[in-house]
């Protein structure tokens, strides 16, 4: 049997999720690529860009671009850290807070749709298995990067 890999299905879930979220965020004039950043800043006020990159497992360049877009759109503001003037802390503006609340309603509804027909046990098992796969991938790439002295 020539069965597609699980990565194919994860990719499909990701693409459809991005399409749905982009449609929901259209009135806010941001793309689905920026939502993890504003969502994380709303949940972690005062986080810096390096912390945001680490939290989201996204490279610093991509984070810088997303922060710039969100700042230009009036969703984020930067404040210089008084203890270390080289560091800027990120905070959601009132418009960003509104967007964060919108996301707090969009994401659970989408997940609920994805879990349609699953028992509680199936949900927990699927979540656990995908989480373990993610940890395996992260561990492997982290080890590879350390061995090659290069960031992944």
PDB file of N, CA, C and O in Angstrom, residues 77-104:
ATOM      1  N   UNK A  77       3.476  47.915  19.938  1.00  0.00           N
ATOM      2  CA  UNK A  77       4.385  49.032  20.211  1.00  0.00           C
ATOM      3  C   UNK A  77       5.612  48.472  20.913  1.00  0.00           C
ATOM      4  O   UNK A  77       5.536  47.459  21.607  1.00  0.00           O
ATOM      5  N   UNK A  78       6.726  49.148  20.694  1.00  0.00           N
ATOM      6  CA  UNK A  78       7.983  48.757  21.342  1.00  0.00           C
ATOM      7  C   UNK A  78       8.315  49.786  22.409  1.00  0.00           C
ATOM      8  O   UNK A  78       8.152  50.978  22.195  1.00  0.00           O
ATOM      9  N   UNK A  79       8.824  49.295  23.522  1.00  0.00           N
ATOM     10  CA  UNK A  79       9.310  50.182  24.582  1.00  0.00           C
ATOM     11  C   UNK A  79      10.711  49.752  24.945  1.00  0.00           C
ATOM     12  O   UNK A  79      10.966  48.554  25.149  1.00  0.00           O
ATOM     13  N   UNK A  80      11.596  50.722  25.037  1.00  0.00           N
ATOM     14  CA  UNK A  80      12.972  50.419  25.408  1.00  0.00           C
ATOM     15  C   UNK A  80      13.006  49.951  26.867  1.00  0.00           C
ATOM     16  O   UNK A  80      12.362  50.550  27.733  1.00  0.00           O
ATOM     17  N   UNK A  81      13.741  48.884  27.118  1.00  0.00           N
ATOM     18  CA  UNK A  81      13.871  48.338  28.464  1.00  0.00           C
ATOM     19  C   UNK A  81      14.772  49.269  29.269  1.00  0.00           C
ATOM     20  O   UNK A  81      15.919  49.500  28.894  1.00  0.00           O
ATOM     21  N   UNK A  82      14.279  49.816  30.372  1.00  0.00           N
ATOM     22  CA  UNK A  82      15.099  50.752  31.149  1.00  0.00           C
ATOM     23  C   UNK A  82      16.346  50.085  31.756  1.00  0.00           C
ATOM     24  O   UNK A  82      17.365  50.742  31.954  1.00  0.00           O
ATOM     25  N   UNK A  83      16.283  48.789  32.002  1.00  0.00           N
ATOM     26  CA  UNK A  83      17.423  48.076  32.588  1.00  0.00           C
ATOM     27  C   UNK A  83      18.504  47.770  31.547  1.00  0.00           C
ATOM     28  O   UNK A  83      19.683  47.662  31.882  1.00  0.00           O
ATOM     29  N   UNK A  84      18.110  47.612  30.308  1.00  0.00           N
ATOM     30  CA  UNK A  84      19.047  47.315  29.218  1.00  0.00           C
ATOM     31  C   UNK A  84      18.541  48.031  27.974  1.00  0.00           C
ATOM     32  O   UNK A  84      17.667  47.539  27.272  1.00  0.00           O
ATOM     33  N   UNK A  85      19.108  49.185  27.709  1.00  0.00           N
ATOM     34  CA  UNK A  85      18.601  50.061  26.655  1.00  0.00           C
ATOM     35  C   UNK A  85      18.771  49.473  25.251  1.00  0.00           C
ATOM     36  O   UNK A  85      18.252  50.015  24.287  1.00  0.00           O
ATOM     37  N   UNK A  86      19.453  48.341  25.118  1.00  0.00           N
ATOM     38  CA  UNK A  86      19.583  47.673  23.814  1.00  0.00           C
ATOM     39  C   UNK A  86      18.363  46.811  23.507  1.00  0.00           C
ATOM     40  O   UNK A  86      18.151  46.411  22.377  1.00  0.00           O
ATOM     41  N   UNK A  87      17.576  46.522  24.533  1.00  0.00           N
ATOM     42  CA  UNK A  87      16.436  45.621  24.407  1.00  0.00           C
ATOM     43  C   UNK A  87      15.141  46.425  24.311  1.00  0.00           C
ATOM     44  O   UNK A  87      14.956  47.403  25.033  1.00  0.00           O
ATOM     45  N   UNK A  88      14.279  45.987  23.419  1.00  0.00           N
ATOM     46  CA  UNK A  88      12.955  46.583  23.293  1.00  0.00           C
ATOM     47  C   UNK A  88      11.908  45.553  23.689  1.00  0.00           C
ATOM     48  O   UNK A  88      11.947  44.416  23.246  1.00  0.00           O
ATOM     49  N   UNK A  89      10.998  45.969  24.532  1.00  0.00           N
ATOM     50  CA  UNK A  89       9.887  45.130  24.977  1.00  0.00           C
ATOM     51  C   UNK A  89       8.692  45.374  24.073  1.00  0.00           C
ATOM     52  O   UNK A  89       8.472  46.501  23.614  1.00  0.00           O
ATOM     53  N   UNK A  90       7.940  44.339  23.835  1.00  0.00           N
ATOM     54  CA  UNK A  90       6.790  44.420  22.931  1.00  0.00           C
ATOM     55  C   UNK A  90       5.487  44.371  23.717  1.00  0.00           C
ATOM     56  O   UNK A  90       5.329  43.539  24.623  1.00  0.00           O
ATOM     57  N   UNK A  91       4.571  45.250  23.323  1.00  0.00           N
ATOM     58  CA  UNK A  91       3.262  45.314  23.952  1.00  0.00           C
ATOM     59  C   UNK A  91       2.201  45.492  22.865  1.00  0.00           C
ATOM     60  O   UNK A  91       2.445  46.163  21.863  1.00  0.00           O
ATOM     61  N   UNK A  92       1.047  44.929  23.096  1.00  0.00           N
ATOM     62  CA  UNK A  92      -0.071  45.129  22.178  1.00  0.00           C
ATOM     63  C   UNK A  92      -0.669  46.504  22.439  1.00  0.00           C
ATOM     64  O   UNK A  92      -0.795  46.934  23.584  1.00  0.00           O
ATOM     65  N   UNK A  93      -1.032  47.179  21.365  1.00  0.00           N
ATOM     66  CA  UNK A  93      -1.778  48.429  21.475  1.00  0.00           C
ATOM     67  C   UNK A  93      -3.237  48.059  21.766  1.00  0.00           C
ATOM     68  O   UNK A  93      -3.602  46.875  21.714  1.00  0.00           O
ATOM     69  N   UNK A  94      -4.086  49.049  22.036  1.00  0.00           N
ATOM     70  CA  UNK A  94      -5.508  48.712  22.211  1.00  0.00           C
ATOM     71  C   UNK A  94      -6.083  47.960  20.996  1.00  0.00           C
ATOM     72  O   UNK A  94      -6.851  47.009  21.156  1.00  0.00           O
ATOM     73  N   UNK A  95      -5.668  48.367  19.785  1.00  0.00           N
ATOM     74  CA  UNK A  95      -6.111  47.660  18.580  1.00  0.00           C
ATOM     75  C   UNK A  95      -5.563  46.227  18.557  1.00  0.00           C
ATOM     76  O   UNK A  95      -6.241  45.285  18.152  1.00  0.00           O
ATOM     77  N   UNK A  96      -4.324  46.062  19.012  1.00  0.00           N
ATOM     78  CA  UNK A  96      -3.717  44.735  19.098  1.00  0.00           C
ATOM     79  C   UNK A  96      -4.416  43.856  20.117  1.00  0.00           C
ATOM     80  O   UNK A  96      -4.588  42.647  19.900  1.00  0.00           O
ATOM     81  N   UNK A  97      -4.816  44.453  21.222  1.00  0.00           N
ATOM     82  CA  UNK A  97      -5.563  43.699  22.243  1.00  0.00           C
ATOM     83  C   UNK A  97      -6.892  43.209  21.682  1.00  0.00           C
ATOM     84  O   UNK A  97      -7.300  42.073  21.932  1.00  0.00           O
ATOM     85  N   UNK A  98      -7.545  44.071  20.893  1.00  0.00           N
ATOM     86  CA  UNK A  98      -8.805  43.679  20.248  1.00  0.00           C
ATOM     87  C   UNK A  98      -8.575  42.503  19.302  1.00  0.00           C
ATOM     88  O   UNK A  98      -9.351  41.550  19.280  1.00  0.00           O
ATOM     89  N   UNK A  99      -7.488  42.590  18.555  1.00  0.00           N
ATOM     90  CA  UNK A  99      -7.146  41.508  17.629  1.00  0.00           C
ATOM     91  C   UNK A  99      -6.847  40.221  18.399  1.00  0.00           C
ATOM     92  O   UNK A  99      -7.260  39.131  17.994  1.00  0.00           O
ATOM     93  N   UNK A 100      -6.152  40.351  19.521  1.00  0.00           N
ATOM     94  CA  UNK A 100      -5.863  39.182  20.362  1.00  0.00           C
ATOM     95  C   UNK A 100      -7.144  38.513  20.840  1.00  0.00           C
ATOM     96  O   UNK A 100      -7.251  37.284  20.835  1.00  0.00           O
ATOM     97  N   UNK A 101      -8.121  39.305  21.227  1.00  0.00           N
ATOM     98  CA  UNK A 101      -9.406  38.754  21.675  1.00  0.00           C
ATOM     99  C   UNK A 101     -10.141  38.082  20.511  1.00  0.00           C
ATOM    100  O   UNK A 101     -10.786  37.042  20.683  1.00  0.00           O
ATOM    101  N   UNK A 102     -10.032  38.664  19.329  1.00  0.00           N
ATOM    102  CA  UNK A 102     -10.627  38.047  18.137  1.00  0.00           C
ATOM    103  C   UNK A 102     -10.000  36.678  17.906  1.00  0.00           C
ATOM    104  O   UNK A 102     -10.700  35.695  17.649  1.00  0.00           O
ATOM    105  N   UNK A 103      -8.686  36.620  18.008  1.00  0.00           N
ATOM    106  CA  UNK A 103      -7.984  35.344  17.824  1.00  0.00           C
ATOM    107  C   UNK A 103      -8.390  34.327  18.883  1.00  0.00           C
ATOM    108  O   UNK A 103      -8.499  33.138  18.593  1.00  0.00           O
ATOM    109  N   UNK A 104      -8.610  34.803  20.105  1.00  0.00           N
ATOM    110  CA  UNK A 104      -9.033  33.905  21.178  1.00  0.00           C
ATOM    111  C   UNK A 104     -10.393  33.274  20.886  1.00  0.00           C
ATOM    112  O   UNK A 104     -10.714  32.224  21.435  1.00  0.00           O
TER     113      UNK A 104
END
